[in-house]
């Protein structure tokens, strides 16, 4: 019966995009675009929080 079970998480979308936005924020900060860097860090922070919440829920199920 376990052979037919499907995993709850398919892919690492939230963590992948969090890393992308973090790198974008680092590059924007290095160039001097502080507004873009701040927005990118906020988006990355939100994606990391969503990832952590979904990871905890997946571990509890």
CSV table of N, CA and C in Angstrom, one decimal:
chain,number,residue,atom,x,y,z
A,1,UNK,N,0.8,-1.2,0.0
A,1,UNK,CA,0.0,0.0,0.0
A,1,UNK,C,0.9,1.3,0.0
A,2,UNK,N,2.0,1.2,0.6
A,2,UNK,CA,2.9,2.4,0.7
A,2,UNK,C,3.6,2.7,-0.6
A,3,UNK,N,3.6,1.7,-1.5
A,3,UNK,CA,4.3,1.9,-2.8
A,3,UNK,C,3.5,2.8,-3.7
A,4,UNK,N,2.2,3.0,-3.4
A,4,UNK,CA,1.4,3.9,-4.2
A,4,UNK,C,1.2,5.2,-3.6
A,5,UNK,N,1.8,5.5,-2.4
A,5,UNK,CA,1.6,6.8,-1.8
A,5,UNK,C,2.4,7.9,-2.5
A,6,UNK,N,1.8,9.0,-2.6
A,6,UNK,CA,2.4,10.1,-3.3
A,6,UNK,C,2.9,11.1,-2.2
A,7,UNK,N,4.1,11.7,-2.4
A,7,UNK,CA,4.6,12.6,-1.5
A,7,UNK,C,3.8,13.9,-1.4
A,8,UNK,N,3.8,14.5,-0.2
A,8,UNK,CA,3.0,15.7,0.0
A,8,UNK,C,3.7,16.9,-0.7
A,9,UNK,N,5.0,16.9,-0.7
A,9,UNK,CA,5.7,18.0,-1.3
A,9,UNK,C,6.3,17.6,-2.7
A,10,UNK,N,5.9,18.3,-3.7
A,10,UNK,CA,6.5,18.0,-5.0
A,10,UNK,C,7.3,19.2,-5.5
A,11,UNK,N,8.6,19.1,-5.3
A,11,UNK,CA,9.5,20.2,-5.6
A,11,UNK,C,9.8,21.1,-4.5
A,12,UNK,N,10.8,22.0,-4.6
A,12,UNK,CA,11.1,22.9,-3.6
A,12,UNK,C,10.9,24.3,-4.0
A,13,UNK,N,9.7,24.7,-4.4
A,13,UNK,CA,9.4,26.0,-5.0
A,13,UNK,C,9.7,27.1,-4.1
A,14,UNK,N,9.2,27.1,-2.9
A,14,UNK,CA,9.3,28.2,-2.0
A,14,UNK,C,10.7,28.5,-1.6
A,15,UNK,N,11.5,27.5,-1.3
A,15,UNK,CA,12.9,27.7,-0.9
A,15,UNK,C,13.7,28.1,-2.1
A,16,UNK,N,13.4,27.6,-3.3
A,16,UNK,CA,14.1,28.0,-4.5
A,16,UNK,C,13.9,29.5,-4.8
A,17,UNK,N,12.7,30.0,-4.7
A,17,UNK,CA,12.4,31.4,-5.0
A,17,UNK,C,12.9,32.3,-3.9
A,18,UNK,N,12.9,31.8,-2.7
A,18,UNK,CA,13.5,32.6,-1.6
A,18,UNK,C,15.0,32.8,-1.8
A,19,UNK,N,15.7,31.8,-2.3
A,19,UNK,CA,17.1,32.0,-2.6
A,19,UNK,C,17.3,32.9,-3.7
A,20,UNK,N,16.5,32.8,-4.8
A,20,UNK,CA,16.6,33.7,-5.9
A,20,UNK,C,16.4,35.2,-5.5
A,21,UNK,N,15.3,35.4,-4.7
A,21,UNK,CA,15.1,36.8,-4.2
A,21,UNK,C,16.2,37.3,-3.3
A,22,UNK,N,16.8,36.4,-2.5
A,22,UNK,CA,17.8,36.8,-1.6
A,22,UNK,C,19.1,37.2,-2.4
A,23,UNK,N,19.4,36.5,-3.4
A,23,UNK,CA,20.5,36.8,-4.3
A,23,UNK,C,20.2,38.1,-5.0
A,24,UNK,N,19.0,38.3,-5.5
A,24,UNK,CA,18.6,39.6,-6.1
A,24,UNK,C,18.8,40.7,-5.2
A,25,UNK,N,18.4,40.5,-3.9
A,25,UNK,CA,18.6,41.6,-2.9
A,25,UNK,C,20.0,41.9,-2.7
A,26,UNK,N,20.9,40.9,-2.6
A,26,UNK,CA,22.3,41.1,-2.4
A,26,UNK,C,22.9,41.9,-3.6
A,27,UNK,N,22.5,41.5,-4.8
A,27,UNK,CA,23.0,42.2,-6.0
A,27,UNK,C,22.5,43.7,-6.1
A,28,UNK,N,21.2,43.9,-5.8
A,28,UNK,CA,20.6,45.2,-5.8
A,28,UNK,C,21.3,46.1,-4.7
A,29,UNK,N,21.6,45.5,-3.6
A,29,UNK,CA,22.2,46.3,-2.5
A,29,UNK,C,23.7,46.7,-2.9
A,30,UNK,N,24.3,45.8,-3.6
A,30,UNK,CA,25.7,46.1,-4.1
A,30,UNK,C,25.7,47.2,-5.1
A,31,UNK,N,24.7,47.2,-6.0
A,31,UNK,CA,24.6,48.2,-7.0
A,31,UNK,C,24.2,49.6,-6.4
A,32,UNK,N,23.4,49.5,-5.4
A,32,UNK,CA,22.9,50.8,-4.7
A,32,UNK,C,21.4,51.0,-4.8
A,33,UNK,N,20.7,50.0,-5.4
A,33,UNK,CA,19.3,50.1,-5.5
A,33,UNK,C,18.6,49.6,-4.2
A,34,UNK,N,18.5,50.5,-3.2
A,34,UNK,CA,18.1,50.1,-1.9
A,34,UNK,C,16.6,49.7,-1.9
A,35,UNK,N,15.8,50.4,-2.7
A,35,UNK,CA,14.4,50.0,-2.7
A,35,UNK,C,14.1,48.6,-3.2
A,36,UNK,N,14.8,48.3,-4.3
A,36,UNK,CA,14.7,46.9,-4.9
A,36,UNK,C,15.2,45.9,-3.9
A,37,UNK,N,16.3,46.2,-3.2
A,37,UNK,CA,16.9,45.3,-2.3
A,37,UNK,C,16.0,45.0,-1.1
A,38,UNK,N,15.3,46.1,-0.6
A,38,UNK,CA,14.4,45.9,0.5
A,38,UNK,C,13.2,45.1,0.2
A,39,UNK,N,12.6,45.3,-1.0
A,39,UNK,CA,11.5,44.6,-1.5
A,39,UNK,C,11.8,43.1,-1.7
A,40,UNK,N,13.0,42.9,-2.3
A,40,UNK,CA,13.4,41.5,-2.5
A,40,UNK,C,13.7,40.8,-1.2
A,41,UNK,N,14.2,41.4,-0.2
A,41,UNK,CA,14.4,40.8,1.1
A,41,UNK,C,13.1,40.4,1.7
A,42,UNK,N,12.1,41.3,1.6
A,42,UNK,CA,10.8,41.0,2.2
A,42,UNK,C,10.1,39.8,1.5
A,43,UNK,N,10.2,39.8,0.2
A,43,UNK,CA,9.7,38.6,-0.5
A,43,UNK,C,10.4,37.4,-0.1
A,44,UNK,N,11.7,37.4,0.0
A,44,UNK,CA,12.5,36.2,0.4
A,44,UNK,C,12.1,35.8,1.8
A,45,UNK,N,11.9,36.7,2.7
A,45,UNK,CA,11.5,36.4,4.0
A,45,UNK,C,10.2,35.7,4.1
A,46,UNK,N,9.2,36.2,3.3
A,46,UNK,CA,7.9,35.6,3.3
A,46,UNK,C,7.9,34.2,2.7
A,47,UNK,N,8.7,34.0,1.7
A,47,UNK,CA,8.8,32.7,1.1
A,47,UNK,C,9.5,31.7,2.1
A,48,UNK,N,10.5,32.2,2.8
A,48,UNK,CA,11.1,31.3,3.8
A,48,UNK,C,10.1,30.9,4.9
A,49,UNK,N,9.4,31.9,5.4
A,49,UNK,CA,8.4,31.6,6.4
A,49,UNK,C,7.3,30.6,5.9
A,50,UNK,N,6.9,30.8,4.7
A,50,UNK,CA,5.9,29.8,4.1
A,50,UNK,C,6.5,28.4,4.0
A,51,UNK,N,7.8,28.4,3.6
A,51,UNK,CA,8.5,27.1,3.5
A,51,UNK,C,8.6,26.4,4.9
A,52,UNK,N,8.9,27.2,5.9
A,52,UNK,CA,9.1,26.6,7.2
A,52,UNK,C,7.7,26.1,7.7
A,53,UNK,N,6.7,26.9,7.5
A,53,UNK,CA,5.3,26.4,7.9
A,53,UNK,C,4.9,25.2,7.2
A,54,UNK,N,5.1,25.1,5.9
A,54,UNK,CA,4.8,23.9,5.2
A,54,UNK,C,5.6,22.7,5.6
A,55,UNK,N,6.9,22.9,5.9
A,55,UNK,CA,7.8,21.9,6.3
A,55,UNK,C,7.3,21.3,7.6
A,56,UNK,N,6.9,22.1,8.6
A,56,UNK,CA,6.5,21.7,9.9
A,56,UNK,C,5.2,20.9,9.7
A,57,UNK,N,4.3,21.4,8.9
A,57,UNK,CA,3.0,20.7,8.7
A,57,UNK,C,3.3,19.3,8.0
A,58,UNK,N,4.2,19.3,7.1
A,58,UNK,CA,4.5,18.0,6.4
A,58,UNK,C,5.1,17.0,7.4
A,59,UNK,N,5.9,17.5,8.3
A,59,UNK,CA,6.5,16.6,9.3
A,59,UNK,C,5.5,16.1,10.3
A,60,UNK,N,4.5,16.9,10.6
A,60,UNK,CA,3.5,16.5,11.5
A,60,UNK,C,2.5,15.5,10.9
A,61,UNK,N,2.3,15.5,9.6
A,61,UNK,CA,1.3,14.6,9.0
A,61,UNK,C,1.9,13.3,8.7
